[in-house]
JSON list of C-alpha atoms in Angstrom, two decimals:
[
{"chain": "A", "resi": 1, "resn": "GLY", "atom": "CA", "xyz": [-29.60, 12.87, 59.08]},
{"chain": "A", "resi": 2, "resn": "GLN", "atom": "CA", "xyz": [-33.12, 13.34, 58.33]},
{"chain": "A", "resi": 3, "resn": "GLN", "atom": "CA", "xyz": [-34.91, 16.34, 59.25]},
{"chain": "A", "resi": 4, "resn": "LEU", "atom": "CA", "xyz": [-38.35, 17.49, 59.34]},
{"chain": "A", "resi": 5, "resn": "ASN", "atom": "CA", "xyz": [-38.01, 21.60, 58.65]},
{"chain": "A", "resi": 6, "resn": "GLN", "atom": "CA", "xyz": [-41.46, 23.51, 60.70]},
{"chain": "A", "resi": 7, "resn": "SER", "atom": "CA", "xyz": [-42.59, 27.24, 59.43]},
{"chain": "A", "resi": 8, "resn": "PRO", "atom": "CA", "xyz": [-42.96, 29.99, 60.57]},
{"chain": "A", "resi": 9, "resn": "GLN", "atom": "CA", "xyz": [-40.33, 29.39, 63.30]},
{"chain": "A", "resi": 10, "resn": "SER", "atom": "CA", "xyz": [-41.96, 31.60, 65.79]},
{"chain": "A", "resi": 11, "resn": "MET", "atom": "CA", "xyz": [-45.80, 33.83, 66.03]},
{"chain": "A", "resi": 12, "resn": "PHE", "atom": "CA", "xyz": [-46.74, 36.16, 68.27]},
{"chain": "A", "resi": 13, "resn": "ILE", "atom": "CA", "xyz": [-50.49, 36.90, 67.79]},
{"chain": "A", "resi": 14, "resn": "GLN", "atom": "CA", "xyz": [-53.37, 38.10, 69.78]},
{"chain": "A", "resi": 15, "resn": "GLU", "atom": "CA", "xyz": [-56.08, 35.93, 70.90]},
{"chain": "A", "resi": 16, "resn": "GLY", "atom": "CA", "xyz": [-58.64, 35.19, 68.99]},
{"chain": "A", "resi": 17, "resn": "GLU", "atom": "CA", "xyz": [-57.45, 34.90, 66.48]},
{"chain": "A", "resi": 18, "resn": "ASP", "atom": "CA", "xyz": [-56.61, 30.89, 64.64]},
{"chain": "A", "resi": 19, "resn": "VAL", "atom": "CA", "xyz": [-52.91, 30.09, 63.63]},
{"chain": "A", "resi": 20, "resn": "SER", "atom": "CA", "xyz": [-51.72, 27.58, 61.11]},
{"chain": "A", "resi": 21, "resn": "MET", "atom": "CA", "xyz": [-48.20, 26.23, 60.97]},
{"chain": "A", "resi": 22, "resn": "ASN", "atom": "CA", "xyz": [-46.77, 23.51, 58.51]},
{"chain": "A", "resi": 23, "resn": "CYS", "atom": "CA", "xyz": [-43.89, 21.24, 58.66]},
{"chain": "A", "resi": 24, "resn": "THR", "atom": "CA", "xyz": [-41.83, 19.51, 55.23]},
{"chain": "A", "resi": 25, "resn": "SER", "atom": "CA", "xyz": [-39.87, 16.70, 55.06]},
{"chain": "A", "resi": 26, "resn": "SER", "atom": "CA", "xyz": [-38.13, 15.53, 51.81]},
{"chain": "A", "resi": 27, "resn": "SER", "atom": "CA", "xyz": [-38.48, 11.74, 52.38]},
{"chain": "A", "resi": 28, "resn": "ILE", "atom": "CA", "xyz": [-41.86, 10.61, 52.44]},
{"chain": "A", "resi": 29, "resn": "PHE", "atom": "CA", "xyz": [-43.40, 10.07, 56.21]},
{"chain": "A", "resi": 30, "resn": "ASN", "atom": "CA", "xyz": [-46.11, 6.79, 56.65]},
{"chain": "A", "resi": 31, "resn": "THR", "atom": "CA", "xyz": [-47.42, 8.54, 59.84]},
{"chain": "A", "resi": 32, "resn": "TRP", "atom": "CA", "xyz": [-46.85, 12.24, 61.27]},
{"chain": "A", "resi": 33, "resn": "LEU", "atom": "CA", "xyz": [-47.55, 13.46, 64.76]},
{"chain": "A", "resi": 34, "resn": "TRP", "atom": "CA", "xyz": [-48.09, 16.68, 66.42]},
{"chain": "A", "resi": 35, "resn": "TYR", "atom": "CA", "xyz": [-46.95, 17.58, 69.96]},
{"chain": "A", "resi": 36, "resn": "LYS", "atom": "CA", "xyz": [-46.78, 20.28, 71.99]},
{"chain": "A", "resi": 37, "resn": "GLN", "atom": "CA", "xyz": [-44.31, 21.16, 75.09]},
{"chain": "A", "resi": 38, "resn": "ASP", "atom": "CA", "xyz": [-45.85, 23.64, 77.17]},
{"chain": "A", "resi": 39, "resn": "PRO", "atom": "CA", "xyz": [-42.90, 26.13, 79.21]},
{"chain": "A", "resi": 40, "resn": "GLY", "atom": "CA", "xyz": [-40.67, 24.07, 81.15]},
{"chain": "A", "resi": 41, "resn": "GLU", "atom": "CA", "xyz": [-41.66, 21.44, 80.10]},
{"chain": "A", "resi": 42, "resn": "GLY", "atom": "CA", "xyz": [-41.93, 17.75, 77.93]},
{"chain": "A", "resi": 43, "resn": "PRO", "atom": "CA", "xyz": [-43.42, 18.04, 74.64]},
{"chain": "A", "resi": 44, "resn": "VAL", "atom": "CA", "xyz": [-47.33, 15.96, 75.10]},
{"chain": "A", "resi": 45, "resn": "LEU", "atom": "CA", "xyz": [-48.75, 14.05, 72.14]},
{"chain": "A", "resi": 46, "resn": "LEU", "atom": "CA", "xyz": [-51.04, 16.23, 70.27]},
{"chain": "A", "resi": 47, "resn": "ILE", "atom": "CA", "xyz": [-52.80, 14.62, 67.05]},
{"chain": "A", "resi": 48, "resn": "ALA", "atom": "CA", "xyz": [-51.16, 11.57, 64.91]},
{"chain": "A", "resi": 49, "resn": "LEU", "atom": "CA", "xyz": [-52.25, 10.74, 62.07]},
{"chain": "A", "resi": 50, "resn": "TYR", "atom": "CA", "xyz": [-52.00, 7.96, 59.36]},
{"chain": "A", "resi": 51, "resn": "LYS", "atom": "CA", "xyz": [-53.20, 7.68, 55.71]},
{"chain": "A", "resi": 52, "resn": "ALA", "atom": "CA", "xyz": [-52.40, 10.21, 53.23]},
{"chain": "A", "resi": 53, "resn": "GLY", "atom": "CA", "xyz": [-54.77, 13.29, 52.85]},
{"chain": "A", "resi": 54, "resn": "GLU", "atom": "CA", "xyz": [-56.75, 12.72, 56.54]},
{"chain": "A", "resi": 55, "resn": "LEU", "atom": "CA", "xyz": [-57.58, 15.41, 58.75]},
{"chain": "A", "resi": 56, "resn": "THR", "atom": "CA", "xyz": [-57.78, 14.77, 62.06]},
{"chain": "A", "resi": 57, "resn": "SER", "atom": "CA", "xyz": [-59.58, 17.57, 64.83]},
{"chain": "A", "resi": 58, "resn": "ASN", "atom": "CA", "xyz": [-58.60, 17.45, 69.04]},
{"chain": "A", "resi": 59, "resn": "GLY", "atom": "CA", "xyz": [-60.81, 20.28, 70.02]},
{"chain": "A", "resi": 60, "resn": "ARG", "atom": "CA", "xyz": [-59.62, 23.33, 68.48]},
{"chain": "A", "resi": 61, "resn": "LEU", "atom": "CA", "xyz": [-57.12, 21.60, 66.76]},
{"chain": "A", "resi": 62, "resn": "THR", "atom": "CA", "xyz": [-57.11, 20.20, 63.33]},
{"chain": "A", "resi": 63, "resn": "ALA", "atom": "CA", "xyz": [-53.78, 18.75, 62.03]},
{"chain": "A", "resi": 64, "resn": "GLN", "atom": "CA", "xyz": [-53.66, 17.18, 58.06]},
{"chain": "A", "resi": 65, "resn": "PHE", "atom": "CA", "xyz": [-51.16, 14.84, 56.56]},
{"chain": "A", "resi": 66, "resn": "GLY", "atom": "CA", "xyz": [-50.43, 16.09, 53.35]},
{"chain": "A", "resi": 67, "resn": "ILE", "atom": "CA", "xyz": [-50.99, 14.08, 50.15]},
{"chain": "A", "resi": 68, "resn": "THR", "atom": "CA", "xyz": [-47.91, 13.83, 48.81]},
{"chain": "A", "resi": 69, "resn": "ARG", "atom": "CA", "xyz": [-46.87, 12.65, 51.84]},
{"chain": "A", "resi": 70, "resn": "LYS", "atom": "CA", "xyz": [-44.27, 15.22, 52.53]},
{"chain": "A", "resi": 71, "resn": "ASP", "atom": "CA", "xyz": [-45.68, 17.47, 54.65]},
{"chain": "A", "resi": 72, "resn": "SER", "atom": "CA", "xyz": [-48.68, 17.99, 57.85]},
{"chain": "A", "resi": 73, "resn": "PHE", "atom": "CA", "xyz": [-50.55, 21.26, 58.57]},
{"chain": "A", "resi": 74, "resn": "LEU", "atom": "CA", "xyz": [-51.96, 22.31, 62.09]},
{"chain": "A", "resi": 75, "resn": "ASN", "atom": "CA", "xyz": [-54.18, 24.66, 62.90]},
{"chain": "A", "resi": 76, "resn": "ILE", "atom": "CA", "xyz": [-55.40, 26.27, 65.40]},
{"chain": "A", "resi": 77, "resn": "SER", "atom": "CA", "xyz": [-58.66, 27.85, 65.59]},
{"chain": "A", "resi": 78, "resn": "ALA", "atom": "CA", "xyz": [-59.92, 30.57, 68.11]},
{"chain": "A", "resi": 79, "resn": "SER", "atom": "CA", "xyz": [-56.79, 30.54, 70.04]},
{"chain": "A", "resi": 80, "resn": "ILE", "atom": "CA", "xyz": [-56.39, 31.56, 74.37]},
{"chain": "A", "resi": 81, "resn": "PRO", "atom": "CA", "xyz": [-53.01, 32.23, 76.70]},
{"chain": "A", "resi": 82, "resn": "SER", "atom": "CA", "xyz": [-52.56, 28.34, 76.89]},
{"chain": "A", "resi": 83, "resn": "ASP", "atom": "CA", "xyz": [-51.92, 27.37, 73.17]},
{"chain": "A", "resi": 84, "resn": "VAL", "atom": "CA", "xyz": [-48.41, 29.77, 74.07]},
{"chain": "A", "resi": 85, "resn": "GLY", "atom": "CA", "xyz": [-46.54, 26.97, 73.81]},
{"chain": "A", "resi": 86, "resn": "ILE", "atom": "CA", "xyz": [-43.28, 25.34, 71.09]},
{"chain": "A", "resi": 87, "resn": "TYR", "atom": "CA", "xyz": [-44.84, 22.77, 68.42]},
{"chain": "A", "resi": 88, "resn": "PHE", "atom": "CA", "xyz": [-43.38, 19.43, 67.11]},
{"chain": "A", "resi": 89, "resn": "CYS", "atom": "CA", "xyz": [-44.30, 17.90, 64.18]},
{"chain": "A", "resi": 90, "resn": "ALA", "atom": "CA", "xyz": [-42.22, 14.61, 64.47]},
{"chain": "A", "resi": 91, "resn": "GLY", "atom": "CA", "xyz": [-42.07, 11.56, 62.31]},
{"chain": "A", "resi": 92, "resn": "PRO", "atom": "CA", "xyz": [-40.99, 8.00, 62.48]},
{"chain": "A", "resi": 93, "resn": "LEU", "atom": "CA", "xyz": [-37.93, 6.60, 60.38]},
{"chain": "A", "resi": 94, "resn": "THR", "atom": "CA", "xyz": [-38.73, 3.69, 57.76]},
{"chain": "A", "resi": 95, "resn": "GLY", "atom": "CA", "xyz": [-37.73, 0.92, 58.94]},
{"chain": "A", "resi": 96, "resn": "PHE", "atom": "CA", "xyz": [-37.37, 2.03, 62.61]},
{"chain": "A", "resi": 97, "resn": "GLN", "atom": "CA", "xyz": [-39.59, 2.80, 65.57]},
{"chain": "A", "resi": 98, "resn": "LYS", "atom": "CA", "xyz": [-37.79, 6.02, 66.69]},
{"chain": "A", "resi": 99, "resn": "LEU", "atom": "CA", "xyz": [-39.25, 9.56, 65.63]},
{"chain": "A", "resi": 100, "resn": "VAL", "atom": "CA", "xyz": [-37.48, 12.41, 64.18]},
{"chain": "A", "resi": 101, "resn": "PHE", "atom": "CA", "xyz": [-38.60, 15.61, 65.27]},
{"chain": "A", "resi": 102, "resn": "GLY", "atom": "CA", "xyz": [-38.85, 19.47, 63.55]},
{"chain": "A", "resi": 103, "resn": "THR", "atom": "CA", "xyz": [-37.67, 22.43, 64.34]},
{"chain": "A", "resi": 104, "resn": "GLY", "atom": "CA", "xyz": [-39.88, 23.80, 66.62]},
{"chain": "A", "resi": 105, "resn": "THR", "atom": "CA", "xyz": [-42.80, 26.54, 65.78]},
{"chain": "A", "resi": 106, "resn": "ARG", "atom": "CA", "xyz": [-42.64, 28.22, 68.93]},
{"chain": "A", "resi": 107, "resn": "LEU", "atom": "CA", "xyz": [-46.57, 30.33, 70.15]},
{"chain": "A", "resi": 108, "resn": "LEU", "atom": "CA", "xyz": [-47.44, 33.21, 71.82]},
{"chain": "A", "resi": 109, "resn": "VAL", "atom": "CA", "xyz": [-50.06, 34.52, 72.52]},
{"chain": "A", "resi": 110, "resn": "SER", "atom": "CA", "xyz": [-51.67, 37.75, 73.40]},
{"chain": "A", "resi": 111, "resn": "PRO", "atom": "CA", "xyz": [-54.26, 38.64, 76.08]},
{"chain": "B", "resi": 1, "resn": "ASP", "atom": "CA", "xyz": [-46.92, 11.06, 90.00]},
{"chain": "B", "resi": 2, "resn": "ALA", "atom": "CA", "xyz": [-45.61, 11.84, 87.74]},
{"chain": "B", "resi": 3, "resn": "ASP", "atom": "CA", "xyz": [-44.70, 9.30, 85.53]},
{"chain": "B", "resi": 4, "resn": "VAL", "atom": "CA", "xyz": [-41.68, 10.35, 83.98]},
{"chain": "B", "resi": 5, "resn": "THR", "atom": "CA", "xyz": [-39.53, 11.44, 86.23]},
{"chain": "B", "resi": 6, "resn": "GLN", "atom": "CA", "xyz": [-36.10, 13.18, 85.42]},
{"chain": "B", "resi": 7, "resn": "THR", "atom": "CA", "xyz": [-33.49, 14.72, 88.06]},
{"chain": "B", "resi": 8, "resn": "PRO", "atom": "CA", "xyz": [-32.10, 16.95, 88.20]},
{"chain": "B", "resi": 9, "resn": "ARG", "atom": "CA", "xyz": [-33.85, 19.13, 86.86]},
{"chain": "B", "resi": 10, "resn": "ASN", "atom": "CA", "xyz": [-31.31, 21.72, 86.44]},
{"chain": "B", "resi": 11, "resn": "ARG", "atom": "CA", "xyz": [-26.92, 21.33, 86.99]},
{"chain": "B", "resi": 12, "resn": "ILE", "atom": "CA", "xyz": [-24.06, 23.83, 85.94]},
{"chain": "B", "resi": 13, "resn": "THR", "atom": "CA", "xyz": [-20.59, 22.14, 85.64]},
{"chain": "B", "resi": 14, "resn": "LYS", "atom": "CA", "xyz": [-17.67, 23.13, 84.22]},
{"chain": "B", "resi": 15, "resn": "THR", "atom": "CA", "xyz": [-16.03, 21.86, 81.04]},
{"chain": "B", "resi": 16, "resn": "GLY", "atom": "CA", "xyz": [-14.31, 18.46, 81.93]},
{"chain": "B", "resi": 17, "resn": "LYS", "atom": "CA", "xyz": [-16.64, 17.76, 84.62]},
{"chain": "B", "resi": 18, "resn": "ARG", "atom": "CA", "xyz": [-18.35, 14.46, 84.48]},
{"chain": "B", "resi": 19, "resn": "ILE", "atom": "CA", "xyz": [-22.30, 14.37, 85.27]},
{"chain": "B", "resi": 20, "resn": "MET", "atom": "CA", "xyz": [-24.82, 11.85, 84.92]},
{"chain": "B", "resi": 21, "resn": "LEU", "atom": "CA", "xyz": [-28.25, 12.54, 84.37]},
{"chain": "B", "resi": 22, "resn": "GLU", "atom": "CA", "xyz": [-31.05, 10.19, 84.92]},
{"chain": "B", "resi": 23, "resn": "CYS", "atom": "CA", "xyz": [-34.15, 9.44, 84.39]},
{"chain": "B", "resi": 24, "resn": "SER", "atom": "CA", "xyz": [-36.61, 6.62, 85.98]},
{"chain": "B", "resi": 25, "resn": "GLN", "atom": "CA", "xyz": [-39.38, 5.77, 84.60]},
{"chain": "B", "resi": 26, "resn": "THR", "atom": "CA", "xyz": [-43.03, 4.15, 86.59]},
{"chain": "B", "resi": 27, "resn": "LYS", "atom": "CA", "xyz": [-45.52, 3.43, 83.16]},
{"chain": "B", "resi": 28, "resn": "GLY", "atom": "CA", "xyz": [-43.08, -0.04, 83.04]},
{"chain": "B", "resi": 29, "resn": "HIS", "atom": "CA", "xyz": [-42.55, 0.94, 78.73]},
{"chain": "B", "resi": 30, "resn": "ASP", "atom": "CA", "xyz": [-39.92, -1.54, 77.78]},
{"chain": "B", "resi": 31, "resn": "ARG", "atom": "CA", "xyz": [-37.90, 1.75, 75.46]},
{"chain": "B", "resi": 32, "resn": "MET", "atom": "CA", "xyz": [-36.70, 4.94, 76.70]},
{"chain": "B", "resi": 33, "resn": "TYR", "atom": "CA", "xyz": [-34.58, 7.70, 74.77]},
{"chain": "B", "resi": 34, "resn": "TRP", "atom": "CA", "xyz": [-32.11, 10.22, 75.33]},
{"chain": "B", "resi": 35, "resn": "TYR", "atom": "CA", "xyz": [-33.03, 13.61, 73.78]},
{"chain": "B", "resi": 36, "resn": "ARG", "atom": "CA", "xyz": [-31.46, 17.31, 73.75]},
{"chain": "B", "resi": 37, "resn": "GLN", "atom": "CA", "xyz": [-33.35, 20.09, 72.70]},
{"chain": "B", "resi": 38, "resn": "ASP", "atom": "CA", "xyz": [-31.12, 23.19, 70.79]},
{"chain": "B", "resi": 39, "resn": "PRO", "atom": "CA", "xyz": [-33.42, 26.66, 70.23]},
{"chain": "B", "resi": 40, "resn": "GLY", "atom": "CA", "xyz": [-34.34, 25.76, 66.58]},
{"chain": "B", "resi": 41, "resn": "LEU", "atom": "CA", "xyz": [-33.06, 22.31, 65.73]},
{"chain": "B", "resi": 42, "resn": "GLY", "atom": "CA", "xyz": [-35.97, 20.78, 67.49]},
{"chain": "B", "resi": 43, "resn": "LEU", "atom": "CA", "xyz": [-35.57, 17.68, 69.53]},
{"chain": "B", "resi": 44, "resn": "ARG", "atom": "CA", "xyz": [-31.74, 15.30, 68.31]},
{"chain": "B", "resi": 45, "resn": "LEU", "atom": "CA", "xyz": [-31.67, 11.38, 69.59]},
{"chain": "B", "resi": 46, "resn": "ILE", "atom": "CA", "xyz": [-28.84, 10.56, 71.79]},
{"chain": "B", "resi": 47, "resn": "TYR", "atom": "CA", "xyz": [-29.45, 7.64, 72.48]},
{"chain": "B", "resi": 48, "resn": "TYR", "atom": "CA", "xyz": [-32.24, 4.74, 72.26]},
{"chain": "B", "resi": 49, "resn": "SER", "atom": "CA", "xyz": [-32.71, 1.50, 74.37]},
{"chain": "B", "resi": 50, "resn": "PHE", "atom": "CA", "xyz": [-35.19, -0.65, 73.13]},
{"chain": "B", "resi": 51, "resn": "ASP", "atom": "CA", "xyz": [-34.54, -3.38, 76.24]},
{"chain": "B", "resi": 52, "resn": "VAL", "atom": "CA", "xyz": [-32.22, -3.53, 79.39]},
{"chain": "B", "resi": 53, "resn": "LYS", "atom": "CA", "xyz": [-29.68, -5.82, 76.99]},
{"chain": "B", "resi": 54, "resn": "ASP", "atom": "CA", "xyz": [-30.65, -3.38, 73.46]},
{"chain": "B", "resi": 55, "resn": "ILE", "atom": "CA", "xyz": [-29.28, 0.27, 73.17]},
{"chain": "B", "resi": 56, "resn": "ASN", "atom": "CA", "xyz": [-28.60, 2.31, 70.12]},
{"chain": "B", "resi": 57, "resn": "LYS", "atom": "CA", "xyz": [-26.65, 5.05, 69.50]},
{"chain": "B", "resi": 58, "resn": "GLY", "atom": "CA", "xyz": [-29.41, 8.03, 67.41]},
{"chain": "B", "resi": 59, "resn": "GLU", "atom": "CA", "xyz": [-27.98, 10.73, 65.38]},
{"chain": "B", "resi": 60, "resn": "ILE", "atom": "CA", "xyz": [-25.69, 12.37, 68.47]},
{"chain": "B", "resi": 61, "resn": "SER", "atom": "CA", "xyz": [-24.08, 10.45, 69.86]},
{"chain": "B", "resi": 62, "resn": "ASP", "atom": "CA", "xyz": [-20.36, 11.38, 69.91]},
{"chain": "B", "resi": 63, "resn": "GLY", "atom": "CA", "xyz": [-19.27, 12.71, 73.28]},
{"chain": "B", "resi": 64, "resn": "TYR", "atom": "CA", "xyz": [-22.45, 11.10, 75.38]},
{"chain": "B", "resi": 65, "resn": "SER", "atom": "CA", "xyz": [-23.29, 7.44, 76.69]},
{"chain": "B", "resi": 66, "resn": "VAL", "atom": "CA", "xyz": [-25.91, 5.35, 78.17]},
{"chain": "B", "resi": 67, "resn": "SER", "atom": "CA", "xyz": [-26.69, 2.53, 80.65]},
{"chain": "B", "resi": 68, "resn": "ARG", "atom": "CA", "xyz": [-29.80, 0.62, 81.01]},
{"chain": "B", "resi": 69, "resn": "GLN", "atom": "CA", "xyz": [-29.90, -0.42, 85.26]},
{"chain": "B", "resi": 70, "resn": "ALA", "atom": "CA", "xyz": [-33.69, -1.65, 85.00]},
{"chain": "B", "resi": 71, "resn": "GLN", "atom": "CA", "xyz": [-36.48, -1.55, 82.60]},
{"chain": "B", "resi": 72, "resn": "ALA", "atom": "CA", "xyz": [-37.05, 2.24, 84.85]},
{"chain": "B", "resi": 73, "resn": "LYS", "atom": "CA", "xyz": [-34.03, 4.15, 84.93]},
{"chain": "B", "resi": 74, "resn": "PHE", "atom": "CA", "xyz": [-32.43, 4.13, 81.66]},
{"chain": "B", "resi": 75, "resn": "SER", "atom": "CA", "xyz": [-28.48, 7.87, 82.65]},
{"chain": "B", "resi": 76, "resn": "LEU", "atom": "CA", "xyz": [-27.27, 8.72, 80.31]},
{"chain": "B", "resi": 77, "resn": "SER", "atom": "CA", "xyz": [-23.57, 10.54, 81.54]},
{"chain": "B", "resi": 78, "resn": "LEU", "atom": "CA", "xyz": [-21.55, 13.33, 79.83]},
{"chain": "B", "resi": 79, "resn": "GLU", "atom": "CA", "xyz": [-17.88, 11.87, 80.40]},
{"chain": "B", "resi": 80, "resn": "SER", "atom": "CA", "xyz": [-16.25, 15.48, 79.86]},
{"chain": "B", "resi": 81, "resn": "ALA", "atom": "CA", "xyz": [-18.66, 18.01, 79.38]},
{"chain": "B", "resi": 82, "resn": "ILE", "atom": "CA", "xyz": [-18.29, 20.76, 76.82]},
{"chain": "B", "resi": 83, "resn": "PRO", "atom": "CA", "xyz": [-20.31, 24.12, 76.60]},
{"chain": "B", "resi": 84, "resn": "ASN", "atom": "CA", "xyz": [-21.74, 23.29, 73.39]},
{"chain": "B", "resi": 85, "resn": "GLN", "atom": "CA", "xyz": [-22.75, 20.93, 75.28]},
{"chain": "B", "resi": 86, "resn": "THR", "atom": "CA", "xyz": [-25.27, 23.13, 76.70]},
{"chain": "B", "resi": 87, "resn": "ALA", "atom": "CA", "xyz": [-29.47, 22.24, 76.24]},
{"chain": "B", "resi": 88, "resn": "LEU", "atom": "CA", "xyz": [-31.95, 20.80, 77.28]},
{"chain": "B", "resi": 89, "resn": "TYR", "atom": "CA", "xyz": [-31.91, 16.67, 77.46]},
{"chain": "B", "resi": 90, "resn": "PHE", "atom": "CA", "xyz": [-34.68, 15.27, 78.11]},
{"chain": "B", "resi": 91, "resn": "CYS", "atom": "CA", "xyz": [-35.98, 10.88, 78.41]},
{"chain": "B", "resi": 92, "resn": "ALA", "atom": "CA", "xyz": [-39.56, 10.25, 77.49]},
{"chain": "B", "resi": 93, "resn": "THR", "atom": "CA", "xyz": [-40.67, 6.52, 77.43]},
{"chain": "B", "resi": 94, "resn": "SER", "atom": "CA", "xyz": [-42.96, 4.84, 74.53]},
{"chain": "B", "resi": 95, "resn": "GLU", "atom": "CA", "xyz": [-45.57, 1.97, 74.21]},
{"chain": "B", "resi": 96, "resn": "ARG", "atom": "CA", "xyz": [-47.79, 1.28, 71.24]},
{"chain": "B", "resi": 97, "resn": "LEU", "atom": "CA", "xyz": [-49.73, 4.32, 69.48]},
{"chain": "B", "resi": 98, "resn": "LYS", "atom": "CA", "xyz": [-53.52, 3.21, 69.05]},
{"chain": "B", "resi": 99, "resn": "GLY", "atom": "CA", "xyz": [-54.86, 2.44, 65.96]},
{"chain": "B", "resi": 100, "resn": "SER", "atom": "CA", "xyz": [-50.71, 2.11, 64.85]},
{"chain": "B", "resi": 101, "resn": "ARG", "atom": "CA", "xyz": [-49.12, -0.91, 64.52]},
{"chain": "B", "resi": 102, "resn": "SER", "atom": "CA", "xyz": [-45.92, 0.22, 64.09]},
{"chain": "B", "resi": 103, "resn": "PHE", "atom": "CA", "xyz": [-46.05, 3.01, 65.61]},
{"chain": "B", "resi": 104, "resn": "TYR", "atom": "CA", "xyz": [-44.73, 4.23, 69.71]},
{"chain": "B", "resi": 105, "resn": "GLU", "atom": "CA", "xyz": [-46.02, 7.20, 71.33]},
{"chain": "B", "resi": 106, "resn": "GLN", "atom": "CA", "xyz": [-43.55, 8.67, 73.21]},
{"chain": "B", "resi": 107, "resn": "TYR", "atom": "CA", "xyz": [-44.47, 10.77, 76.99]},
{"chain": "B", "resi": 108, "resn": "PHE", "atom": "CA", "xyz": [-41.75, 12.65, 77.95]},
{"chain": "B", "resi": 109, "resn": "GLY", "atom": "CA", "xyz": [-39.97, 13.57, 81.06]},
{"chain": "B", "resi": 110, "resn": "PRO", "atom": "CA", "xyz": [-39.92, 18.02, 82.20]},
{"chain": "B", "resi": 111, "resn": "GLY", "atom": "CA", "xyz": [-36.02, 17.80, 81.38]},
{"chain": "B", "resi": 112, "resn": "THR", "atom": "CA", "xyz": [-32.63, 19.38, 82.47]},
{"chain": "B", "resi": 113, "resn": "ARG", "atom": "CA", "xyz": [-31.25, 22.24, 81.61]},
{"chain": "B", "resi": 114, "resn": "LEU", "atom": "CA", "xyz": [-27.79, 21.51, 81.74]},
{"chain": "B", "resi": 115, "resn": "THR", "atom": "CA", "xyz": [-25.12, 24.56, 81.53]},
{"chain": "B", "resi": 116, "resn": "VAL", "atom": "CA", "xyz": [-21.58, 23.76, 81.49]},
{"chain": "B", "resi": 117, "resn": "THR", "atom": "CA", "xyz": [-18.83, 26.88, 81.23]}
]
């Protein structure tokens, strides 16, 4: 079935560093979403993107909707320990009101 | 109180046993979903329901069944559990996302960790 591939699979960084991760698909998406899963919790929506090329920020997080509509990027600036978790991209399947999720990027932040 | 609750939070069961995972929501959403999460595979859709009378299979429905008892309740059953069903299971609900006419943000419960031995 449809799958979104995320890279890197995991990252271990120092507090204060910037982080970049991406999500790619073989199909075009009209909406891109980024979710974060804190340890022991369910995913929570961080950012939604609706147009190719769109750049949207939520605090220290910035996400971009790729021009080809087959990819999206998430950047976290000045990371802090509470950024620890798994970050998922997601997109709605064309014609269906359900989501396909990426494979996830696990972020670990060292104080 | 949490808007989407799941019970149990953790469960260990034996191969061949029947098990039910329950989900309740107080958000008043019509749409509910069951996902499983496996390391490196992300979240995969098992079943989804757009209202009490509308239930649909997701990408990995084999070995699972669901029941939508009411708008607020959506249960997932494993009729005969097997070890490769060991995973983290999430229930989610959805409403319309602001700014989008065709997409619905999903709200997730805290998850049920299921181990089949």
